[in-house]
Short mmCIF file of C-alpha atoms in Angstrom, two decimals:
data_model
loop_
_atom_site.label_atom_id
_atom_site.label_comp_id
_atom_site.label_asym_id
_atom_site.label_seq_id
_atom_site.Cartn_x
_atom_site.Cartn_y
_atom_site.Cartn_z
CA MET A 1 26.57 -7.80 15.05
CA ALA A 2 27.89 -8.98 11.71
CA VAL A 3 25.28 -6.73 10.05
CA PRO A 4 25.78 -3.06 11.01
CA TYR A 5 23.29 -1.68 13.53
CA ILE A 6 22.37 1.97 12.90
CA SER A 7 20.11 4.35 14.79
CA GLY A 8 18.75 6.02 11.65
CA ILE A 9 18.79 5.89 7.86
CA GLY A 10 20.70 9.16 7.39
CA PRO A 11 24.19 7.60 7.06
CA LEU A 12 22.94 5.23 4.32
CA ALA A 13 21.07 7.80 2.25
CA PRO A 14 24.01 9.05 0.12
CA ARG A 15 24.58 5.52 -1.23
CA TYR A 16 21.14 5.35 -2.87
CA ASP A 17 19.03 7.30 -5.36
CA GLY A 18 15.74 5.50 -4.79
CA PHE A 19 13.94 3.95 -1.85
CA ILE A 20 11.20 1.32 -1.81
CA LEU A 21 9.54 1.59 1.58
CA ASP A 22 7.15 -0.70 3.39
CA LEU A 23 4.18 1.01 5.02
CA TRP A 24 2.73 -0.95 7.95
CA GLY A 25 5.35 -1.28 10.67
CA VAL A 26 7.76 1.14 8.99
CA ILE A 27 5.83 4.32 8.15
CA HIS A 28 2.68 3.77 10.24
CA ASP A 29 1.04 1.27 12.58
CA GLY A 30 -2.41 1.30 10.98
CA VAL A 31 -3.58 4.09 13.28
CA ALA A 32 -0.95 6.83 13.09
CA PRO A 33 2.53 7.50 11.67
CA ILE A 34 5.35 5.92 13.66
CA PRO A 35 7.27 8.69 15.47
CA GLY A 36 10.04 10.04 13.27
CA ALA A 37 8.87 8.37 10.07
CA VAL A 38 7.27 11.38 8.36
CA ASP A 39 10.29 13.54 9.24
CA CYS A 40 12.51 10.86 7.72
CA LEU A 41 10.47 10.89 4.52
CA ARG A 42 10.83 14.66 4.32
CA SER A 43 14.59 14.38 4.83
CA LEU A 44 14.85 11.90 1.96
CA ILE A 45 12.76 14.14 -0.30
CA GLY A 46 14.93 17.09 0.69
CA ALA A 47 18.02 15.11 -0.30
CA GLY A 48 16.57 14.55 -3.78
CA LYS A 49 15.77 10.87 -3.34
CA ARG A 50 12.97 9.09 -5.21
CA ILE A 51 10.49 7.24 -3.00
CA ALA A 52 8.01 4.48 -3.77
CA LEU A 53 5.81 3.10 -1.02
CA LEU A 54 5.24 -0.63 -1.51
CA SER A 55 2.50 -2.14 0.59
CA ASN A 56 1.04 -5.61 0.92
CA ALA A 57 -2.31 -3.93 1.54
CA PRO A 58 -5.10 -5.78 -0.32
CA ARG A 59 -6.38 -2.52 -1.76
CA ARG A 60 -5.86 -0.41 -4.85
CA ALA A 61 -3.05 2.11 -4.81
CA ASP A 62 -5.39 5.15 -4.80
CA ASP A 63 -7.23 3.66 -1.82
CA VAL A 64 -3.92 3.24 0.02
CA VAL A 65 -3.08 6.90 -0.66
CA ARG A 66 -6.39 8.07 0.79
CA ARG A 67 -6.01 5.93 3.90
CA ILE A 68 -2.45 6.93 4.74
CA THR A 69 -3.31 10.59 4.12
CA GLN A 70 -6.15 10.28 6.63
CA ILE A 71 -3.85 8.93 9.33
CA GLY A 72 -1.21 11.60 8.79
CA VAL A 73 1.20 10.60 6.00
CA PRO A 74 1.16 13.61 3.61
CA GLU A 75 1.19 13.06 -0.15
CA ASP A 76 4.20 15.35 -0.60
CA THR A 77 6.46 12.96 1.35
CA TYR A 78 6.70 10.31 -1.39
CA HIS A 79 6.39 9.97 -5.17
CA HIS A 80 4.58 6.69 -5.89
CA VAL A 81 2.50 3.97 -4.24
CA MET A 82 2.21 0.34 -5.28
CA SER A 83 0.26 -2.38 -3.48
CA SER A 84 -0.41 -6.09 -3.72
CA GLY A 85 -4.10 -5.24 -4.08
CA GLU A 86 -3.36 -3.03 -7.08
CA GLU A 87 -1.47 -5.87 -8.75
CA VAL A 88 -4.33 -8.31 -8.10
CA TRP A 89 -6.86 -5.85 -9.55
CA GLN A 90 -4.75 -5.40 -12.68
CA PHE A 91 -4.45 -9.17 -13.23
CA LEU A 92 -8.17 -9.72 -12.65
CA HIS A 93 -9.01 -6.86 -15.00
CA ARG A 94 -6.66 -7.81 -17.84
CA ARG A 95 -7.03 -11.61 -17.69
CA ASP A 96 -3.93 -11.97 -19.89
CA ASP A 97 -2.17 -14.36 -17.52
CA PRO A 98 -2.98 -18.07 -18.05
CA PHE A 99 -4.03 -18.57 -14.43
CA TYR A 100 -6.42 -15.63 -14.57
CA GLY A 101 -7.64 -16.60 -18.00
CA MET A 102 -9.00 -19.87 -16.58
CA LEU A 103 -10.82 -18.28 -13.65
CA GLY A 104 -14.56 -17.92 -13.91
CA ARG A 105 -16.57 -14.82 -13.01
CA ARG A 106 -18.27 -16.09 -9.85
CA CYS A 107 -16.12 -15.05 -6.90
CA LEU A 108 -16.23 -15.82 -3.18
CA HIS A 109 -14.68 -12.74 -1.60
CA ILE A 110 -13.18 -13.24 1.88
CA CYS A 111 -12.84 -9.68 3.09
CA SER A 112 -13.66 -6.88 5.47
CA GLU A 113 -15.77 -3.86 4.60
CA ARG A 114 -12.49 -1.94 4.26
CA ASP A 115 -11.60 -4.04 1.21
CA LEU A 116 -14.73 -3.63 -0.92
CA GLU A 117 -13.28 -0.95 -3.20
CA ILE A 118 -11.13 -3.57 -4.93
CA ARG A 119 -14.34 -4.92 -6.51
CA GLU A 120 -14.98 -1.75 -8.50
CA GLY A 121 -14.38 -2.06 -12.23
CA LEU A 122 -14.13 -5.86 -12.23
CA ASP A 123 -16.68 -7.86 -14.20
CA LEU A 124 -17.30 -10.34 -11.37
CA GLU A 125 -20.28 -11.74 -9.50
CA PHE A 126 -19.50 -11.71 -5.79
CA LEU A 127 -21.04 -14.53 -3.76
CA ASP A 128 -21.38 -15.19 -0.03
CA SER A 129 -20.81 -18.96 -0.12
CA ALA A 130 -18.52 -21.50 -1.75
CA ASP A 131 -21.34 -23.51 -3.30
CA ALA A 132 -21.54 -21.70 -6.66
CA ALA A 133 -18.20 -19.87 -6.61
CA GLN A 134 -15.50 -20.54 -9.21
CA PHE A 135 -12.61 -19.00 -7.28
CA ILE A 136 -11.74 -17.21 -4.04
CA LEU A 137 -10.50 -13.65 -3.76
CA ASN A 138 -8.84 -13.44 -0.35
CA THR A 139 -8.19 -9.90 0.86
CA GLY A 140 -8.19 -10.85 4.54
CA PRO A 141 -10.31 -11.45 7.63
CA ALA A 142 -13.34 -9.29 8.35
CA GLY A 143 -12.36 -8.35 11.90
CA TRP A 144 -9.12 -7.35 13.59
CA ASP A 145 -9.57 -10.09 16.21
CA ASP A 146 -10.56 -12.90 13.82
CA THR A 147 -8.70 -16.22 13.89
CA ILE A 148 -8.06 -18.94 11.34
CA ASP A 149 -10.54 -21.15 13.19
CA ASP A 150 -13.26 -18.63 12.31
CA TYR A 151 -12.66 -19.34 8.61
CA ALA A 152 -11.74 -23.03 8.64
CA PRO A 153 -15.30 -24.32 7.94
CA LEU A 154 -15.67 -22.03 4.89
CA LEU A 155 -12.20 -22.86 3.61
CA ARG A 156 -12.85 -26.59 3.97
CA ARG A 157 -15.92 -26.23 1.74
CA CYS A 158 -13.72 -24.41 -0.78
CA LEU A 159 -11.17 -27.22 -0.62
CA ALA A 160 -13.88 -29.79 -1.26
CA ARG A 161 -14.76 -27.90 -4.46
CA ARG A 162 -11.08 -27.37 -5.37
CA LEU A 163 -11.52 -23.64 -5.73
CA PRO A 164 -8.33 -21.73 -6.61
CA MET A 165 -7.51 -18.81 -4.33
CA VAL A 166 -6.09 -15.39 -5.22
CA CYS A 167 -4.28 -13.95 -2.19
CA ALA A 168 -4.11 -10.15 -2.30
CA ASN A 169 -1.95 -9.81 0.81
CA PRO A 170 0.75 -12.40 1.58
CA ASP A 171 1.43 -11.00 5.07
CA LEU A 172 0.55 -13.34 7.94
CA VAL A 173 0.04 -10.58 10.51
CA VAL A 174 0.11 -6.80 10.60
CA MET A 175 0.47 -4.22 13.33
CA HIS A 176 -2.81 -2.53 14.22
CA GLY A 177 -2.01 0.00 16.90
CA ALA A 178 -0.23 -1.95 19.64
CA LYS A 179 -1.61 -5.36 18.56
CA LEU A 180 -0.92 -7.86 15.80
CA ALA A 181 -3.88 -8.78 13.59
CA LEU A 182 -4.32 -11.68 11.17
CA CYS A 183 -3.85 -11.01 7.44
CA ALA A 184 -4.95 -12.70 4.22
CA GLY A 185 -1.62 -14.51 4.01
CA ALA A 186 -2.38 -16.55 7.11
CA LEU A 187 -5.61 -17.82 5.55
CA ALA A 188 -3.84 -18.52 2.24
CA GLN A 189 -1.01 -20.35 3.99
CA TRP A 190 -3.52 -22.60 5.81
CA TYR A 191 -5.39 -23.21 2.55
CA GLU A 192 -2.21 -24.13 0.68
CA GLU A 193 -0.99 -26.43 3.48
CA GLU A 194 -4.34 -28.24 3.32
CA GLY A 195 -3.88 -28.86 -0.40
CA GLY A 196 -5.48 -25.79 -1.96
CA HIS A 197 -4.02 -23.88 -4.92
CA VAL A 198 -3.05 -20.27 -4.14
CA ARG A 199 -1.82 -17.51 -6.47
CA TRP A 200 0.17 -15.05 -4.34
CA HIS A 201 0.75 -11.34 -5.00
CA GLY A 202 2.89 -8.69 -3.32
CA LYS A 203 6.13 -8.94 -1.40
CA PRO A 204 8.29 -11.08 -1.55
CA TYR A 205 7.34 -11.75 -5.19
CA ARG A 206 9.49 -9.97 -7.75
CA SER A 207 6.80 -8.53 -10.01
CA VAL A 208 5.79 -5.78 -7.54
CA TYR A 209 9.41 -4.71 -7.14
CA ASP A 210 9.80 -4.51 -10.91
CA THR A 211 6.74 -2.26 -11.00
CA CYS A 212 8.23 -0.01 -8.32
CA LEU A 213 11.51 0.29 -10.20
CA ALA A 214 9.60 1.30 -13.32
CA LEU A 215 7.68 3.91 -11.32
CA LEU A 216 10.89 5.31 -9.85
CA GLY A 217 12.50 5.45 -13.30
CA LEU A 218 15.79 4.11 -11.94
CA ALA A 219 17.51 1.27 -13.78
CA ASP A 220 20.55 0.76 -11.56
CA ARG A 221 19.41 -1.66 -8.86
CA SER A 222 22.60 -1.09 -6.88
CA ARG A 223 21.33 2.44 -6.17
CA ILE A 224 18.01 1.28 -4.71
CA LEU A 225 17.35 0.50 -1.03
CA ALA A 226 14.27 -1.36 0.20
CA VAL A 227 13.22 -0.77 3.81
CA GLY A 228 10.96 -3.22 5.62
CA ASP A 229 10.13 -4.85 8.93
CA SER A 230 9.31 -8.40 7.82
CA LEU A 231 11.87 -11.19 7.61
CA ARG A 232 9.30 -13.22 5.67
CA THR A 233 8.41 -10.73 2.93
CA ASP A 234 10.38 -7.46 2.89
CA ILE A 235 13.96 -8.63 3.28
CA PRO A 236 13.73 -11.80 1.11
CA GLY A 237 11.72 -9.88 -1.49
CA ALA A 238 14.41 -7.24 -1.88
CA ALA A 239 17.09 -9.92 -2.19
CA ALA A 240 15.11 -11.75 -4.88
CA ALA A 241 14.72 -8.47 -6.77
CA GLY A 242 18.46 -7.85 -6.65
CA ILE A 243 18.35 -4.77 -4.43
CA ASP A 244 19.76 -3.89 -1.00
CA SER A 245 17.59 -3.83 2.09
CA LEU A 246 17.45 -2.23 5.52
CA PHE A 247 15.72 -4.27 8.22
CA VAL A 248 13.56 -2.31 10.67
CA ALA A 249 13.56 -4.43 13.83
CA GLY A 250 10.88 -2.45 15.66
CA GLY A 251 7.94 -3.50 13.43
CA ILE A 252 6.15 -6.84 13.54
CA HIS A 253 9.21 -8.49 15.14
CA ALA A 254 9.47 -5.89 17.94
CA GLU A 255 8.32 -8.17 20.76
CA GLU A 256 10.55 -10.99 19.54
CA PHE A 257 13.57 -8.68 19.72
CA GLY A 258 12.65 -6.98 22.99
CA ILE A 259 11.78 -3.58 21.54
CA GLU A 260 9.25 -1.56 23.51
CA GLY A 261 7.56 1.22 21.57
CA ALA A 262 8.98 3.64 19.06
CA THR A 263 11.27 5.27 21.64
CA GLY A 264 11.63 2.40 24.12
CA LYS A 265 14.62 0.36 25.17
CA GLU A 266 17.19 -0.92 22.72
CA PRO A 267 16.58 -4.35 21.15
CA ASP A 268 18.40 -7.55 21.95
CA ARG A 269 20.93 -7.51 19.12
CA SER A 270 21.91 -11.13 19.67
CA ARG A 271 18.33 -12.19 18.92
CA ILE A 272 18.31 -10.10 15.74
CA GLU A 273 21.61 -11.57 14.58
CA ALA A 274 20.37 -15.11 15.29
CA ALA A 275 17.18 -14.50 13.30
CA LEU A 276 19.12 -13.13 10.34
CA THR A 277 21.54 -16.07 10.42
CA VAL A 278 18.83 -18.72 10.66
CA GLY A 279 16.88 -17.14 7.81
CA GLY A 280 19.93 -16.54 5.64
CA HIS A 281 19.09 -12.84 5.45
CA HIS A 282 21.69 -10.23 4.48
CA PRO A 283 20.36 -6.67 4.85
CA VAL A 284 22.97 -3.95 4.56
CA ALA A 285 22.01 -2.73 8.04
CA VAL A 286 19.51 -3.06 10.89
CA ALA A 287 17.72 -0.10 12.49
CA PRO A 288 15.22 -0.08 15.37
CA HIS A 289 12.83 2.21 13.48
CA PHE A 290 12.53 4.20 10.27
CA ARG A 291 13.96 7.58 11.24
CA TRP A 292 16.66 9.88 10.00
#
């Protein structure tokens, strides 16, 4: 491969002082930590590295911390957490951005029960239909098995009323255990393609990376490595932010690259190289999983 293929992150660690790490597909699969990931975090901490976890979860950062702690990612294995949901909450709360300044207070919230905490502290009226809403807050489908067709009728009513949408998670799909589940980004992509106006937050947009750099307290971007499993968000987002990236091939692209499980057979490297070439991606290395 033109891009180096490595079995673990250990050989790269001395080149960097700070790490911005994706969560779903890199650290955990939504149910439990991915084998080797927590040990890798501890090795980075032991080497004196600064770690920020950057998630496209449509939830506040404190909520993300509680959830990953519950599934087995200890709080002493990283320093900071930032999420797309946290950024959305901050913009909705401050209203100092022109787009947010024009939004009304009546909100249609497309969500699951897992996402309700993002409502706390916002002066909004949450509605169940598009008829009286002034904008859409999209934090994702209600169920793990939901499809876009389940939401098309509601979204078409929103289009008819020209409601702007705030997307709190630009991911199209996410790993949930051994399956892929639809994310808010898939609904937002459909809405935008049908003519709707969407304000996106999270990776690959630069503002969340800038926040992570501020949290890490590291100004030299050449000493920062972003680690992610998405060729749509993680790798392009790092490039746009001017930082290096490591592509984890065993996340959401695992089936595409022939990877079977966290300790399964080796991937088809020719497929990985083709995907990187077609997408114009230039990570510093590719690894099957996030491990030392």
